[in-house]
Structure formats: structure tokens, C-alpha cells
Amino acid sequence: MLDSLKASYTDLSNANRIESIISDCRKFGYFYPDEIISLIDETLKEVRDAGNRKAEVQLLFQKIYIVSDAYSDLETSKELSYYVLKNLPATTDEQIQLLDFIARTHLANSELIEAQHIYQDALKRLKKIKTPYSIAHTNVYWGVAVTYSESQNYQKSSDYYKKCLDQAQHQNQHFMAACCFQNLADNSRKMGEWKLARHYLDSAQRSLKTISNDSDRVISEMGLFNAYGDFYKSIEKLDSAEIFLKKAIRLGEKYDDFFTKSYAMHSLGSVYLEQNRLDEAEDLLLESDELFKTRTPALLVTNSRYLYELYKKKGMYDEALKWHETYTALSDSVQKVQHVKTIAQATAKYEGELKDKTIDLLKKEKIVEAQSKEKYRRQWQIIVVLLLLTLSIGAFYINHTRHQKNKTKIINQVLGEERERTRISMDLHDGVCSQISTISRLVKNSDSDQDESWRENVAEKLDNLNLEVRDISHNLSLIKYDQKNPFQHIVEDYINDLRASIPIDFTVEFKPEDEHIYLESNRELVLFRVIQEICNNAIKYSQTAKMDFVFEKNGQNLIASISDYGTGFDESDYGNGIRNIFERIEFLNGKVQLDTNSSGTTFTINLPLKKTELKEK
């Protein structure tokens, strides 16, 4: 192949020959990397001797591409990129592409922070490029999207993939467009947006047909088969997932593509695991594990977990424990997600205890079988049944008692808080407020020689202080319960008070409008305080300009949705206030769903209504 290429350059001028060599490197580099690298090295010697530094940069770029994509040798790719940056006159466009190569190496080594810093540098350099569309734009947007995806910010990642897609479509980069569609589909799948994921996959399929370069088309097709396999696996259409993953394996073997083959085997093994085709799953997962060790260590984490689950299903607990330890160790070393470590440690402890108990039980059963005494075996069976029954009854009693204690604790806490609120409110109203009013009147009616403006200023400040203390008193005071007064009126009164004092757009909606909601007094109190807590948190911390309250009486349930449009917060790091919300709604036998991101926060409360609360008063 190399000889035939060299022969094609014989009749070309020197400039055209160099240009043809660079073009052939792009065309054949992925499929014939050894031959093309040899051709590049020979040509590099020639252009260096001739002092053609521009051609040297272009040839080194092709070598970096081949080393990175065909060999997956990212360290060598990084070294070559630094060499070009430091020693050769690269354009701004080329400098940005070299930064992209370096950042890719950091990503492959799970050095996410370093990659993010380099891509931020590249984004700044993009501003120096006059044209709005370039390969540099495409590569940087792609890299930034990958960093956000690795940090599990899939929405932000999708935003940059869309920018990359826009670049690719304007530059007729059909291969890159297909890759963007595939990754948009993957992000949508991870966010549970199945229809959108399928739309992006079908768009990738259409883009695939427009790719003219054979190598790019094959690479895109291999990635698309894996993407379809992951999609169908996520929506539990395992037969369809199997079809696409087998296609990916066949293409990977045909074109000797390591990643496509190993990833597809890994995914197909997980499909077989869910289908309980354990022997087939074992063969695929073990083989993919060996392949991942050589070139893709990050995927070893998931593969180890699948093998752990497989051997647990097979009842091979020693093997399961070994793979669980491997999974835990890899999770710690790769440092993918911090909370995975906590879960893995807790799971390891639980599975260790379960393993010991299971092995002990199996030993006892084997002893019973060896003794071959029917009566003795039956006695053990009776003992085991009685033991399990006793443990079940005991566990039920303990859980029931604990639940009742928690109920009592919560209601006492709520009532205690209300008593204290009422006491403080009365003290403020009857004591402090009356004294402030008295002082205000004395100042206003004073005949002293003090300056009139001074007295008016003092009186005004005392009046303002009086109003503020009354507001505090009103907010602390117990809401007035009247079985003839529906819950809607209590909420509307509260929201009206907020509208009068806080510059936030509050909207309240009750469905259906003509059907009132009546709750038992204690339950009404707990629910009202939960709504108050959610509202106070949003006002204090979210920086929202709007809040929506929707209350819907749906059959035998009351569904309350409270939304703000602020900054959101980290669900894994909430405090006692949020925890109290969950505990109090659980006390009412209800459920709370929390959805929060950078666009806002929504609490959805589903509260079962008692029979007495379903009747119109």
C-alpha cells in the first residue's frame, strides 16, 4: 500500500506532492497507521531539510491525529502537541487544536480539572479568530461538551454539543455532525428524555448517509450501533439492544477497532445479565475486562460491577466478593463520583454479612442432607421457618414501634413550635409593641424644646419599628383553624401577606377551582408549616423573581407543587430544613419529590386524604 502511494507522487511537483501526502494521511491514517506514520516520518525529514516549517506543522498534525485516534497513544500525542506549540510557528487556529489534543489526554487520564482549564484557555483564544466558523471552534466546543458530560452536567454538555453541531453543519463536516447527534442522544438518554434521544439517534443515522469518507463513515456507523444498543437497553427493549450491539461487535472485529468491539461486548454482556443468560454474559464480560485493562481502564469500574452482579446471581459468592472488592477499589482510584464510594462501602458491608449468612445456611443444609435423616431434616426446616417468622414479627414490631415514636416526636415538635411561636407573638404584641406605641405618642406630644424634625424622625422610626415587630408577631402567630374555613383561604391569606412585603411574583392555582379542601387541624398545621418552610428557603437563598403554587385535589390525594426559578442547590448537601420537610410529609403518610437544577427548584408533595377530609363541609 505504501509503495503504491509513493508511486502516485512521482509526476507531481514538490508542493503538490507534499499536499497529496497530507491528503492521503487524512484519508488512510486510521486504517493503515503504521504505513502512514512511516510515510510522514520520511516526508518530515525532507521538509525539515528544506526549511518548510509550514509543511512540517501540517505533517505533525496528521501524525498527532493518527497517534491519538488509531493508536490511542494520547501521551505521545500530548508530547508532539507541546513540541509544535513551543518550537514551530503555529497559527492561532492550530494552537487551539493542539490545546485540544493536550486536553484530551487529561480527559483520558480522568484529570478533569486540568482539561477544563486548558479548554477555558482555548475558548479565550477562539475570540482572536475572525471567522465565526472553523475547525478550531468545532474541536473546542466538542471538548468543552465532553468535560461537562464527564462532570455529569448533561444539560450544559448538550448546549456545547449543539454549538459544535452548528459548526459542523456550516462547514459540511458530516462525520462530526453525526458524532454530535450521537452524543446529544446519549445525554438525553441519561437525563431520561427518551423521545429526544431517539430523535437525535435518527438524525445521526441520516447524517451517516451523507459522509463521503469511507473511514469516517465506518467509525460513525460503529459508534451509532453502540448508541442504539445503549438506548434500547435503557428503555428495556433488550432484544433490540442485542441486535445493534452484535452489529457493533462484528464491525469492530472486521476493522480491528478495539474500542468499538470491547465496549459493545461490555454492553451486550450487561444485556445478557439482565436476561439471565449468565454463561453468555460471563464470557463477554470477562473478555471485555481483559481488553479494558490494556487501553480503557475507566470502563473497568462498570464492568467489575456487572461481574459482581453476575456471580451473585450464579450463587458463586467468593467470586462475587472478589469482583465487588475490585469494583470498590477501581471506583476509588478513578474517582468518578464521590458518593459512589460511600454506596460501595455500605454495599460491601451489607453483602459481606449476607455472604456469611448465606454460606452458613448452605453448610447447615449440606450437613442435614449428609445425615440423610428425614426427621432431622424436617426439624431443621421447622426451626428455620420459626426463626424467620420470629425475626419477621420482631422486625415488624420494632419498625412499627419506631414509626409510632417518630410520629409522636414530630407532632409534639410541631405543637411545641406552635406554642412557642404563639407565646413569642403575644409577648411582642402585648409587651414590646404597646411600649413602642406609648413612646411614639410621648415623643409626638412632647412639649420639649427639642427640634421638631428630630421628634418627627424619632416618631417615624418608632412607627416603622412597631410595624416590623407586628409583622414578626403575625408571621409567628398560629394560623387560625376553623373547620368551616378551607385550606385554600389559609394559603391565599399567607401568599397575599407575602405579596404585600416581598418583590416576588407569586401565582397560586387550585384545581378544581370550585372544590374546597378541608384537612384535620394537626395535618393542616403540618402541611402549612412545610409550605412556609419551602417558601422561606426560596426567598432567602434561591434569588428567584417568581414562585408558582399549584394545589390539585386528584381523587383521594392532594398534590401540591411549589416551584421557584432561582439558582437551585446541591441535593446531596441539603440541611435540616429540607430534611424536616421530608420527615413531616412522611409523618402525614405522604411523599415528596425534589427536582432542582440551575434553572430552579420544584417540590411536589403527594398527600393521601383521609375519608373525613374527602367530604365537603
XYZ file of C-alpha atoms in Angstrom:
617
model
C 0.000 0.000 0.000
C 2.829 2.414 0.884
C 4.668 1.682 -2.382
C 1.546 2.379 -4.459
C 1.072 5.714 -2.704
C 4.689 6.722 -3.327
C 4.325 5.776 -6.979
C 1.356 8.125 -7.323
C 3.548 11.076 -6.298
C 6.212 10.541 -8.989
C 4.960 13.018 -11.591
C 3.886 15.733 -9.133
C 5.725 18.940 -8.333
C 7.256 19.192 -4.879
C 4.488 21.448 -3.483
C 1.704 19.300 -4.950
C 3.421 16.138 -3.719
C 3.522 17.412 -0.120
C -0.131 18.447 -0.401
C -1.092 14.993 -1.741
C 0.821 13.246 1.050
C -1.040 15.286 3.689
C -4.362 14.499 1.991
C -3.576 10.756 1.906
C -2.578 10.855 5.567
C -6.062 12.131 6.400
C -7.694 9.537 4.172
C -5.789 6.368 5.123
C -4.228 7.161 8.517
C -6.869 5.452 10.653
C -6.899 2.180 8.669
C -3.172 1.922 7.821
C -1.480 3.759 10.698
C 1.920 2.020 10.505
C 2.379 2.722 6.785
C 1.168 6.318 7.028
C 3.368 7.080 10.070
C 6.346 5.753 8.102
C 5.415 7.994 5.159
C 5.062 11.021 7.466
C 8.466 10.426 9.091
C 10.167 10.181 5.678
C 8.472 13.350 4.458
C 9.234 15.214 7.709
C 12.958 14.695 7.165
C 12.628 16.125 3.666
C 10.629 19.249 4.649
C 12.929 19.958 7.626
C 15.961 19.839 5.378
C 14.166 22.244 3.033
C 13.186 24.548 5.925
C 9.496 24.224 5.077
C 8.148 24.802 8.594
C 4.539 25.224 7.458
C 4.538 21.757 5.874
C 6.257 20.388 8.995
C 3.396 21.687 11.163
C 0.789 20.127 8.849
C 2.551 16.751 8.780
C 2.968 16.718 12.554
C -0.725 17.492 12.878
C -1.557 14.384 10.846
C 0.842 12.327 12.949
C -0.841 13.589 16.126
C -4.257 12.619 14.730
C -3.107 9.102 13.860
C -1.263 8.523 17.144
C -4.310 9.772 19.058
C -7.148 8.105 17.125
C -5.623 4.963 15.610
C -3.170 4.033 18.387
C -4.987 5.719 21.303
C -1.497 6.801 22.424
C -2.557 10.064 24.000
C 0.698 10.653 25.908
C 2.711 10.682 22.664
C 0.013 12.874 21.121
C 0.398 15.319 24.031
C 4.213 15.377 23.720
C 4.012 16.096 19.973
C 1.452 18.857 20.616
C 3.705 20.567 23.178
C 6.635 20.261 20.737
C 4.702 22.064 17.982
C 3.434 24.751 20.397
C 6.933 25.537 21.688
C 9.067 25.141 18.555
C 7.018 25.785 15.406
C 5.125 28.831 14.057
C 1.590 27.515 14.506
C -1.354 29.785 13.726
C -3.952 30.651 16.389
C -6.249 28.073 14.814
C -3.523 25.422 15.018
C -2.594 26.404 18.600
C -6.195 25.836 19.667
C -6.248 22.410 18.022
C -3.019 21.486 19.824
C -4.543 22.547 23.142
C -7.458 20.278 22.259
C -5.089 17.303 21.853
C -3.471 18.047 25.225
C -6.838 18.403 26.958
C -7.965 15.063 25.500
C -5.021 13.383 27.190
C -6.033 14.835 30.552
C -9.606 13.647 29.989
C -8.417 10.139 29.196
C -6.426 10.140 32.454
C -9.516 11.327 34.395
C -7.786 14.671 35.038
C -10.985 16.642 34.575
C -9.887 19.886 36.243
C -6.731 20.132 34.093
C -8.781 19.502 30.940
C -11.300 22.183 31.921
C -8.521 24.756 32.459
C -6.998 24.028 29.043
C -10.359 24.272 27.298
C -11.066 27.591 29.043
C -7.747 28.836 27.627
C -8.801 27.565 24.193
C -12.182 29.335 24.455
C -10.367 32.636 25.113
C -8.129 32.108 22.070
C -11.185 31.453 19.897
C -12.070 35.147 20.240
C -8.925 36.013 18.240
C -10.198 34.073 15.217
C -12.077 36.434 12.913
C -14.220 33.841 11.167
C -17.192 32.548 13.223
C -16.846 29.031 11.815
C -13.660 26.955 11.905
C -12.289 23.531 12.817
C -10.882 25.116 15.980
C -14.376 26.191 17.046
C -15.685 22.707 16.358
C -12.979 20.910 18.345
C -13.083 23.238 21.355
C -16.878 23.151 21.635
C -16.679 19.362 21.419
C -14.043 19.195 24.159
C -15.937 21.532 26.495
C -19.074 19.430 25.963
C -17.138 16.306 26.928
C -15.834 17.898 30.157
C -19.364 18.855 31.206
C -20.578 15.360 30.368
C -17.797 13.829 32.485
C -18.852 16.040 35.413
C -22.462 14.834 34.840
C -23.752 18.281 33.860
C -25.591 16.819 30.875
C -27.668 19.926 30.110
C -24.588 22.158 29.849
C -22.840 19.437 27.855
C -25.759 19.328 25.390
C -25.579 23.122 24.966
C -21.980 22.852 23.748
C -22.698 19.800 21.576
C -25.357 21.936 19.852
C -22.743 24.665 19.256
C -20.404 22.024 17.863
C -23.223 20.672 15.658
C -23.892 24.164 14.282
C -20.190 24.489 13.410
C -20.115 21.070 11.748
C -23.217 21.706 9.645
C -21.968 25.104 8.429
C -18.636 23.545 7.425
C -20.220 20.412 5.884
C -18.422 18.223 8.435
C -20.926 15.386 8.160
C -18.868 12.999 10.276
C -18.643 15.493 13.153
C -22.364 16.264 12.825
C -23.175 12.560 13.176
C -20.936 12.345 16.258
C -22.678 15.374 17.811
C -26.089 13.812 17.243
C -24.880 10.583 18.888
C -23.617 12.397 21.979
C -26.745 14.545 22.222
C -28.718 11.302 22.168
C -26.510 9.874 24.928
C -27.015 12.972 27.132
C -30.774 12.903 26.535
C -30.830 9.205 27.435
C -29.000 9.867 30.698
C -31.499 12.644 31.524
C -34.419 10.275 30.828
C -35.608 12.210 27.764
C -36.303 9.129 25.648
C -38.159 10.750 22.724
C -35.460 13.371 22.314
C -32.758 10.686 22.494
C -34.462 8.694 19.726
C -34.814 11.865 17.625
C -31.066 12.542 17.880
C -30.199 8.926 17.030
C -32.358 9.056 13.900
C -30.704 12.366 12.965
C -27.295 10.710 13.377
C -28.476 7.898 11.084
C -29.424 10.436 8.406
C -26.103 12.274 8.781
C -24.283 8.967 8.381
C -25.589 8.628 4.817
C -24.018 11.957 3.830
C -20.453 11.039 4.923
C -18.286 10.572 1.828
C -15.073 9.412 3.528
C -15.202 5.613 3.956
C -13.188 5.513 7.173
C -15.273 8.266 8.793
C -18.487 6.552 7.742
C -17.391 3.223 9.249
C -16.293 4.884 12.516
C -19.606 6.740 12.758
C -21.577 3.599 11.999
C -19.761 1.655 14.731
C -20.480 4.385 17.260
C -24.114 4.602 16.159
C -24.685 0.863 16.651
C -23.335 1.150 20.196
C -25.508 4.225 20.817
C -28.653 2.443 19.615
C -27.723 -0.527 21.806
C -27.393 1.685 24.895
C -30.683 3.427 24.080
C -32.696 0.227 23.736
C -31.046 -1.186 26.856
C -32.118 1.920 28.809
C -35.768 1.537 27.766
C -35.566 -2.233 28.476
C -36.007 -3.373 24.866
C -33.247 -5.901 25.330
C -33.820 -7.884 22.115
C -33.372 -4.735 20.007
C -30.316 -3.761 22.064
C -28.797 -7.200 21.397
C -29.234 -6.802 17.614
C -27.410 -3.461 17.451
C -24.629 -4.455 19.845
C -23.907 -7.617 17.832
C -23.629 -5.435 14.718
C -21.156 -3.193 16.550
C -19.057 -6.219 17.599
C -18.946 -7.534 14.029
C -17.844 -4.152 12.657
C -15.242 -3.772 15.405
C -13.779 -7.186 14.573
C -13.885 -6.518 10.826
C -11.993 -3.234 11.075
C -9.928 -4.204 14.133
C -11.436 -1.338 16.138
C -10.545 -2.062 19.739
C -12.878 0.383 21.473
C -15.996 -0.418 19.441
C -15.554 -4.140 19.932
C -14.720 -4.031 23.652
C -17.444 -1.515 24.530
C -20.093 -3.426 22.556
C -19.067 -6.700 24.248
C -19.291 -4.968 27.616
C -22.790 -3.601 26.848
C -24.024 -6.881 25.366
C -22.768 -8.698 28.463
C -24.921 -6.404 30.614
C -27.926 -7.149 28.358
C -27.397 -10.901 28.771
C -27.053 -10.350 32.517
C -30.491 -8.720 32.644
C -31.894 -11.597 30.553
C -30.319 -14.121 32.979
C -28.224 -15.606 30.145
C -25.447 -15.852 32.670
C -22.917 -18.062 30.845
C -23.004 -15.869 27.715
C -22.766 -12.744 29.866
C -19.790 -14.186 31.758
C -17.813 -14.888 28.559
C -18.386 -11.377 27.176
C -17.723 -9.507 30.415
C -14.523 -11.424 31.190
C -13.174 -10.860 27.678
C -14.064 -7.153 27.715
C -12.432 -6.876 31.161
C -9.140 -8.130 29.723
C -9.411 -5.702 26.793
C -10.233 -2.722 29.032
C -7.152 -3.374 31.188
C -4.864 -2.625 28.261
C -6.414 0.575 26.913
C -9.655 1.683 28.597
C -9.248 1.454 32.400
C -12.178 3.795 33.138
C -14.725 1.244 31.855
C -13.305 -1.387 34.207
C -15.401 0.115 37.014
C -18.751 -0.665 35.389
C -17.502 -3.985 34.041
C -16.429 -5.091 37.538
C -19.862 -4.224 38.899
C -21.549 -6.315 36.197
C -19.285 -9.283 37.011
C -20.069 -8.891 40.698
C -23.818 -8.966 39.970
C -23.367 -11.924 37.613
C -21.557 -14.126 40.140
C -24.010 -13.136 42.838
C -26.837 -14.369 40.583
C -24.911 -17.587 39.976
C -24.521 -18.142 43.698
C -20.710 -18.019 43.429
C -20.263 -15.747 46.425
C -16.464 -15.945 46.666
C -16.139 -14.764 43.066
C -18.814 -12.132 43.639
C -16.939 -10.812 46.673
C -13.683 -10.672 44.691
C -15.279 -8.633 41.900
C -17.033 -6.416 44.407
C -13.672 -5.601 46.003
C -12.257 -4.900 42.537
C -15.195 -2.644 41.755
C -14.762 -0.719 45.012
C -11.010 -0.302 44.501
C -11.448 0.904 40.922
C -14.200 3.320 41.918
C -11.865 4.871 44.487
C -8.910 5.133 42.092
C -10.788 6.559 39.113
C -12.742 8.929 41.435
C -15.709 9.092 39.127
C -18.438 10.146 41.517
C -17.745 10.790 45.183
C -20.982 9.353 46.511
C -20.337 6.058 44.665
C -17.605 5.345 47.196
C -19.995 5.676 50.111
C -22.566 3.456 48.440
C -19.935 0.873 47.547
C -18.608 0.731 51.114
C -22.096 0.344 52.555
C -22.920 -2.276 49.946
C -19.689 -4.148 50.648
C -20.540 -4.357 54.337
C -24.088 -5.486 53.627
C -23.040 -8.032 51.002
C -20.299 -9.360 53.292
C -22.826 -10.036 56.044
C -25.229 -11.538 53.521
C -22.472 -13.757 52.140
C -21.552 -15.074 55.606
C -25.160 -15.809 56.490
C -25.824 -17.482 53.151
C -22.712 -19.652 53.349
C -23.592 -20.702 56.918
C -27.077 -21.643 55.812
C -25.716 -23.663 52.882
C -23.321 -25.530 55.185
C -26.173 -26.412 57.522
C -28.258 -27.662 54.626
C -25.368 -29.834 53.405
C -24.916 -31.323 56.902
C -28.619 -32.101 57.065
C -28.526 -33.760 53.634
C -25.413 -35.796 54.570
C -27.088 -37.171 57.664
C -29.944 -38.366 55.402
C -32.395 -38.428 58.283
C -35.773 -37.234 57.131
C -36.981 -36.455 60.617
C -33.885 -34.433 61.496
C -34.098 -32.546 58.180
C -37.732 -31.685 58.815
C -36.862 -30.447 62.289
C -34.320 -28.062 60.797
C -36.837 -26.866 58.267
C -39.341 -26.170 61.048
C -36.682 -24.353 63.086
C -35.674 -22.214 60.112
C -39.300 -21.346 59.368
C -39.998 -20.485 63.014
C -36.804 -18.434 63.221
C -37.670 -16.472 60.109
C -41.226 -15.991 61.341
C -39.979 -14.776 64.737
C -37.482 -12.427 63.112
C -40.180 -11.124 60.774
C -42.592 -10.491 63.651
C -39.840 -8.888 65.717
C -38.719 -6.705 62.835
C -42.302 -5.672 62.144
C -42.873 -4.808 65.813
C -39.626 -2.820 66.056
C -40.347 -0.904 62.851
C -43.943 -0.249 63.926
C -42.828 0.999 67.348
C -40.123 3.177 65.821
C -42.617 4.618 63.342
C -45.100 5.428 66.098
C -42.355 7.093 68.164
C -41.329 9.178 65.183
C -44.953 10.204 64.632
C -45.330 11.238 68.266
C -41.996 13.074 68.185
C -42.909 15.036 65.065
C -46.398 16.052 66.232
C -45.012 17.062 69.653
C -42.281 19.030 67.926
C -44.784 20.800 65.648
C -47.189 21.583 68.500
C -44.295 22.718 70.718
C -43.050 25.021 67.986
C -46.553 26.457 67.561
C -46.931 27.059 71.314
C -43.574 28.847 71.384
C -44.496 30.882 68.283
C -47.778 31.919 69.948
C -46.034 32.865 73.213
C -43.386 34.969 71.441
C -46.089 36.574 69.278
C -48.152 37.538 72.335
C -45.083 38.888 74.140
C -44.162 41.001 71.118
C -47.698 42.255 70.587
C -48.699 42.892 74.195
C -45.323 43.955 75.553
C -42.886 45.423 73.023
C -45.489 46.783 70.577
C -47.513 48.545 73.291
C -44.371 50.099 74.774
C -43.202 51.311 71.364
C -46.636 52.837 70.724
C -46.540 54.595 74.124
C -43.051 56.015 73.470
C -44.144 57.145 69.998
C -47.142 59.037 71.430
C -44.982 60.626 74.156
C -42.487 61.846 71.576
C -45.209 63.232 69.325
C -46.977 65.045 72.198
C -43.807 66.227 73.886
C -43.594 69.953 74.664
C -39.832 69.860 74.986
C -37.651 72.310 73.190
C -36.193 69.551 71.030
C -36.081 70.255 67.336
C -39.401 69.412 65.650
C -37.670 67.460 62.866
C -35.809 65.378 65.470
C -39.068 64.425 67.225
C -40.734 63.574 63.931
C -37.733 61.457 62.925
C -37.794 59.521 66.220
C -41.555 59.032 65.979
C -41.280 57.798 62.394
C -38.559 55.280 63.299
C -40.606 54.039 66.263
C -43.647 53.614 63.997
C -41.576 51.649 61.486
C -40.160 49.501 64.275
C -43.692 48.921 65.574
C -44.862 47.763 62.123
C -41.856 45.451 61.752
C -42.452 43.869 65.183
C -46.144 43.413 64.325
C -45.138 41.670 61.077
C -42.895 39.320 63.041
C -45.708 38.713 65.507
C -48.145 37.992 62.696
C -45.726 35.595 60.997
C -45.050 33.741 64.247
C -48.667 33.515 65.337
C -50.584 30.286 64.926
C -52.779 30.206 61.824
C -56.439 30.278 62.748
C -58.076 26.917 62.264
C -61.742 26.725 61.504
C -63.265 23.573 60.059
C -65.555 25.853 58.064
C -62.552 27.693 56.640
C -60.980 25.722 53.717
C -57.255 25.219 53.255
C -57.361 27.424 50.130
C -58.168 30.513 52.225
C -55.273 29.864 54.621
C -52.791 29.568 51.742
C -54.207 32.582 49.902
C -54.015 34.731 53.048
C -50.385 33.710 53.528
C -49.466 34.427 49.889
C -51.258 37.787 50.000
C -49.154 38.732 53.037
C -46.005 37.791 51.098
C -47.097 39.797 48.050
C -47.510 42.869 50.218
C -43.976 42.706 51.618
C -41.731 40.875 49.110
C -40.972 41.893 45.465
C -41.574 38.402 44.051
C -44.270 37.392 41.542
C -46.407 34.813 43.398
C -49.035 32.790 41.486
C -51.495 30.421 43.175
C -53.764 27.930 41.414
C -56.267 25.441 42.855
C -57.657 22.564 40.794
C -60.590 22.256 40.557
C -61.368 25.846 41.462
C -64.867 25.170 42.790
C -63.945 22.301 45.132
C -62.630 23.234 48.580
C -60.017 21.338 50.574
C -60.590 20.608 54.287
C -57.881 18.950 56.389
C -57.741 17.853 60.012
C -56.282 20.634 62.143
C -52.972 18.888 63.019
C -52.433 17.758 59.422
C -53.333 21.209 58.137
C -50.823 22.762 60.534
C -48.004 20.418 59.456
C -48.692 20.949 55.737
C -48.910 24.722 56.146
C -45.584 24.874 58.014
C -43.951 22.732 55.290
C -45.206 25.156 52.611
C -43.965 28.055 54.737
C -40.516 26.406 55.108
C -40.216 25.816 51.344
C -41.269 29.388 50.602
C -38.887 30.903 53.191
C -35.942 28.873 51.816
C -36.679 30.023 48.253
C -36.963 33.674 49.306
C -33.716 33.546 51.338
C -31.430 31.535 49.101
C -32.684 30.992 45.534
C -32.634 34.599 44.234
C -35.876 33.834 42.414
C -38.107 36.501 40.900
C -41.150 34.254 40.657
C -42.830 31.429 42.563
C -45.711 29.170 41.470
C -48.064 27.333 43.847
C -50.369 24.660 42.371
C -52.749 22.625 44.569
C -54.724 19.830 42.898
C -57.301 17.572 44.509
C -56.860 14.415 42.443
C -59.145 11.601 43.551
C -58.145 10.670 47.100
C -54.908 12.673 47.007
C -53.894 16.294 47.393
C -50.963 17.165 45.117
C -49.105 20.366 45.946
C -46.398 21.722 43.632
C -44.235 24.656 44.767
C -41.726 25.953 42.192
C -39.143 28.708 42.108
C -36.956 29.847 39.226
C -33.790 30.556 41.142
C -30.314 29.066 41.322
C -31.175 25.612 42.705
C -28.915 23.737 45.136
C -26.916 20.536 45.565
C -29.339 17.727 46.544
C -26.550 15.795 48.261
C -25.764 18.729 50.579
C -29.073 19.956 51.972
C -29.539 20.785 55.639
C -32.011 20.185 58.432
C -34.688 22.420 56.891
C -35.067 20.227 53.790
C -34.745 17.072 55.897
C -37.601 18.298 58.134
C -39.785 18.794 55.060
C -39.356 15.141 54.071
C -39.891 13.885 57.637
C -43.047 15.914 58.207
C -44.685 14.878 54.943
C -43.732 11.259 55.671
C -45.466 11.707 59.042
C -48.630 12.569 57.063
C -48.116 9.318 55.050
C -47.271 11.449 52.031
C -44.342 11.626 49.651
C -42.072 14.458 48.500
C -40.330 14.650 45.139
C -37.497 17.185 44.858
C -36.235 18.395 41.464
C -33.508 21.029 41.483
C -31.024 22.382 38.966
C -29.507 25.688 37.919
C -32.871 26.772 36.467
C -34.852 26.423 39.692
C -36.333 24.060 42.272
C -39.679 22.235 42.463
C -41.126 20.418 45.475
C -44.014 18.066 44.596
C -45.981 16.825 47.613
C -48.410 13.911 47.232
C -50.637 13.726 50.318
C -53.280 10.966 50.711
C -56.503 12.437 52.096
C -58.403 10.788 54.922
C -62.070 9.852 54.478
C -63.147 12.754 56.694
C -61.142 15.137 54.512
C -62.768 13.968 51.267
C -66.229 15.210 52.269
C -67.383 18.765 51.520
C -68.098 20.729 54.713
